[in-house]
């Protein structure tokens, strides 16, 4: 079954760090080998799209956070 605490956010990280980590993991483990061989600019654009989609799904607007993407999760 699920492991308790695995998907909890680390309060020491910022919002941006969590989003980048998630995009990195999805790009590495959720993609085909062909995707990993694409140019860096394409991979970076795809990661940005995943981050924007995650923000939209969560209903977060970085502009409304106290320190934008540098806001700590605990804040």
Tab-separated table of C-alpha atoms in Angstrom, residues 7-34:
chain	number	residue	atom	x	y	z
A	7	UNK	CA	4.080	12.665	-1.041
A	8	UNK	CA	4.095	15.336	1.681
A	9	UNK	CA	5.800	18.613	0.851
A	10	UNK	CA	9.063	19.456	2.587
A	11	UNK	CA	8.496	22.730	4.496
A	12	UNK	CA	12.125	23.800	3.946
A	13	UNK	CA	11.706	23.913	0.160
A	14	UNK	CA	10.247	26.777	-1.834
A	15	UNK	CA	7.281	26.427	-4.153
A	16	UNK	CA	9.608	26.667	-7.166
A	17	UNK	CA	11.896	23.923	-5.844
A	18	UNK	CA	8.985	21.542	-5.365
A	19	UNK	CA	7.624	22.269	-8.837
A	20	UNK	CA	11.020	21.810	-10.503
A	21	UNK	CA	11.612	18.552	-8.646
A	22	UNK	CA	8.234	17.206	-9.758
A	23	UNK	CA	8.836	18.239	-13.380
A	24	UNK	CA	12.281	16.595	-13.281
A	25	UNK	CA	10.891	13.330	-11.926
A	26	UNK	CA	8.039	13.281	-14.434
A	27	UNK	CA	10.457	13.966	-17.268
A	28	UNK	CA	12.830	11.208	-16.191
A	29	UNK	CA	10.476	8.465	-15.123
A	30	UNK	CA	7.243	9.332	-16.900
A	31	UNK	CA	8.678	9.651	-20.385
A	32	UNK	CA	10.026	7.416	-23.098
A	33	UNK	CA	13.691	7.147	-24.029
A	34	UNK	CA	12.986	9.183	-27.156
